[in-house]
CSV table of C-alpha atoms in Angstrom, one decimal:
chain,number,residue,atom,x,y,z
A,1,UNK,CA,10.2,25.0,17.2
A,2,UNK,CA,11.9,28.5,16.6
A,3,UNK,CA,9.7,31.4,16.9
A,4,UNK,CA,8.4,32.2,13.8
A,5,UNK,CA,9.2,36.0,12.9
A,6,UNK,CA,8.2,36.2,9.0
A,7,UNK,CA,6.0,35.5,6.6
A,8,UNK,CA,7.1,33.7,3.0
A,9,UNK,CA,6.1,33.8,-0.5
A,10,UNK,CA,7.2,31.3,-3.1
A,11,UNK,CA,8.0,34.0,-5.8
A,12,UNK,CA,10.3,31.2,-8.6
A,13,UNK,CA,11.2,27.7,-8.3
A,14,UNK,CA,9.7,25.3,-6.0
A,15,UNK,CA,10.4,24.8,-2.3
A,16,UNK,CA,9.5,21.8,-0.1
A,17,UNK,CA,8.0,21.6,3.7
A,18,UNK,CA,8.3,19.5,5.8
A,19,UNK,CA,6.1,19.5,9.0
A,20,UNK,CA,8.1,17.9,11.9
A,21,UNK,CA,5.1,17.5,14.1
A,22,UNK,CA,2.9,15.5,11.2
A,23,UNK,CA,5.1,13.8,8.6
A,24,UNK,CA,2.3,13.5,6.4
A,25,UNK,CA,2.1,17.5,5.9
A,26,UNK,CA,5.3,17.2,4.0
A,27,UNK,CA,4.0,19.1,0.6
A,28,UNK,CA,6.1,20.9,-2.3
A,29,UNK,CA,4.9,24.7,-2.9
A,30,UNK,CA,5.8,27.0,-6.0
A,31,UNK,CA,5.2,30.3,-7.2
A,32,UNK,CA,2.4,32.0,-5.9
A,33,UNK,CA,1.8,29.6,-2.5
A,34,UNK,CA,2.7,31.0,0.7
A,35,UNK,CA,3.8,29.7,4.4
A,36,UNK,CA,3.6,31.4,7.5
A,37,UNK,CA,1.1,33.7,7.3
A,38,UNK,CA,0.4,33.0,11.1
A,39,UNK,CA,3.0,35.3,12.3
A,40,UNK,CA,1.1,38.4,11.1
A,41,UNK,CA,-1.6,37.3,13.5
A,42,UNK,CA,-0.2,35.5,16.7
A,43,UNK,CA,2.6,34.5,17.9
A,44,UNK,CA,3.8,31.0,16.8
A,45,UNK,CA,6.6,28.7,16.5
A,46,UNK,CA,7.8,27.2,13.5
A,47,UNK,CA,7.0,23.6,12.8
A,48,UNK,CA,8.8,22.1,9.7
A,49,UNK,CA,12.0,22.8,7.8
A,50,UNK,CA,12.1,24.4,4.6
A,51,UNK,CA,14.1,23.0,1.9
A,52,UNK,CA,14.9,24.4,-1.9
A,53,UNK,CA,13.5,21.9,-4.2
A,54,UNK,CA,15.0,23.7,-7.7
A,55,UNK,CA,17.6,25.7,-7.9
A,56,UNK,CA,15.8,28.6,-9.4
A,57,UNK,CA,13.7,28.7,-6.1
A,58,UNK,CA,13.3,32.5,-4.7
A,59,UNK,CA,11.4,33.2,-1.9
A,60,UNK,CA,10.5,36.9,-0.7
A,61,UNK,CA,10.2,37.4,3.4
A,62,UNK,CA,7.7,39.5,5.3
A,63,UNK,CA,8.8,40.5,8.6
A,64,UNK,CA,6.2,40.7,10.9
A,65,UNK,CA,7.3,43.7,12.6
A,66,UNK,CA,7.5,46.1,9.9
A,67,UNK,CA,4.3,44.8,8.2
A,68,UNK,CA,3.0,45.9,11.7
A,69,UNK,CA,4.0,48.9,11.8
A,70,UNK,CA,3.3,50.0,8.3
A,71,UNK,CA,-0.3,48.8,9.2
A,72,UNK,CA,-0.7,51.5,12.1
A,73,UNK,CA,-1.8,54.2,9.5
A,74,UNK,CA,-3.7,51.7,7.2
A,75,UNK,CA,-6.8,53.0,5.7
A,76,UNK,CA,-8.1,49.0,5.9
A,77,UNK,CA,-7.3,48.6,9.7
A,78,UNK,CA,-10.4,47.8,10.6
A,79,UNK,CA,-10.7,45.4,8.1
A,80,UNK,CA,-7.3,43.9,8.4
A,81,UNK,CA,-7.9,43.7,12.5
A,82,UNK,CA,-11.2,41.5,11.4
A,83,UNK,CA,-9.1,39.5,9.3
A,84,UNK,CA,-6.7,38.8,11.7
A,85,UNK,CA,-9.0,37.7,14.2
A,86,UNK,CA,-11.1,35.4,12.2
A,87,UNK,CA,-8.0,34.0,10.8
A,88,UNK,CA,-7.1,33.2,14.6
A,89,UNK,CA,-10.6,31.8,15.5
A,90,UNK,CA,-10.7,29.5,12.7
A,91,UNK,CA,-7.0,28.3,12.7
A,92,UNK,CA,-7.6,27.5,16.8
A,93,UNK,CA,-10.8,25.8,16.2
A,94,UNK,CA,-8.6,23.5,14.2
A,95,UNK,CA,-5.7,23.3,16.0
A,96,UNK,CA,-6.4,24.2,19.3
A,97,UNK,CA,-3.7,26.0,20.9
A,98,UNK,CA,-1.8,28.5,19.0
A,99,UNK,CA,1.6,27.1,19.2
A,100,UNK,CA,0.1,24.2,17.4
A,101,UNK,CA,-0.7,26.1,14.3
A,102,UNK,CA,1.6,24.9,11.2
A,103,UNK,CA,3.0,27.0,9.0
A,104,UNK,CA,1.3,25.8,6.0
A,105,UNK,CA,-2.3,26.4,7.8
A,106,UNK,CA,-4.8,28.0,6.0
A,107,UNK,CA,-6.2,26.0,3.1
A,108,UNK,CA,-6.8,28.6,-0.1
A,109,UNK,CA,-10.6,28.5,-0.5
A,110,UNK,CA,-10.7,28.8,3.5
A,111,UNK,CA,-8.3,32.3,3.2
A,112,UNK,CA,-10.6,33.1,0.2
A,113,UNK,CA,-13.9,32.8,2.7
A,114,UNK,CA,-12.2,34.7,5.6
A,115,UNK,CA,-10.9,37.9,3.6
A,116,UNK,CA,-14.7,37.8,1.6
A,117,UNK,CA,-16.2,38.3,5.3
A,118,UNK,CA,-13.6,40.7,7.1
A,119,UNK,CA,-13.7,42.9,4.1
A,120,UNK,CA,-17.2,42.2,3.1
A,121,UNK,CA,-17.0,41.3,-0.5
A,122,UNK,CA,-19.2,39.1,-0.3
A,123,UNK,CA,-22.8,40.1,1.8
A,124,UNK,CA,-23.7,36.0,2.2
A,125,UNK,CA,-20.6,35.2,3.7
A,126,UNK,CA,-21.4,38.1,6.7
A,127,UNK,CA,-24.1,36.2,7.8
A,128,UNK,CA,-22.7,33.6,9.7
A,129,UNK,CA,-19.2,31.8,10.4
A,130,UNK,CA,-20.4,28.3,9.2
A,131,UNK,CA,-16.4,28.8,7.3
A,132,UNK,CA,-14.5,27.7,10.3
């Protein structure tokens, strides 16, 4: 795959993926899904191709870089570096190597769980990792 260097939000329309290393990932997103969020985290190589479903499609890019580097004077750093390493943990735990990691990873209520512990929202879900 191409090394993945943004993030993507479905913002209009619908877009579909589909995941060249398992044909059965192929799924249709819309407004308000994401892909990619992986490359804020690790490094990683693309997996799929993305194609616009409807012609009223708009995505909006996050380049991994810059959301780096606006991060550096973050008042959540701490939070945001907890994030991004139990994002990591969990994603290798299911994929086992990094550059396996698709770019649809990260299932919604699992996302939900993860940001509850790094920024402790919620105290029960400090106590242990039994989310990954």
């Amino acid at each position: 795959g191409v090394e993945a260097s943004e993030m993507y939000f479905i913002t209009g329309g619908e877009v579909s993926y589909d995941d060249l290393t398992s044909p059965e990932l192929a799924i249709q997103l819309g407004s308000g899904e994401w892909l990619c969020e992986a490359v804020l985290w690790a490094s990683m190589q693309h997996s799929g191709r993305l194609s616009v479903v409807s012609a009223s499609a708009e995505l909006l890019r996050l380049k991994a870089n810059l959301f780096h580097a606006l991060l550096a004077n973050c008042q959540v750093w701490f939070q945001l570096r907890r994030y991004a390493r139990l994002y990591v943990i969990c994603a290798l735990r299911e994929n086992k190597h990094v550059h396996q990691i698709s770019d649809l990873w990260g299932e919604s209520a699992l996302i939900k769980e993860i940001t509850a512990q790094a920024f402790g929202i919620d105290p029960e879900s400090r106590k242990s990792n039994k989310f990954c």
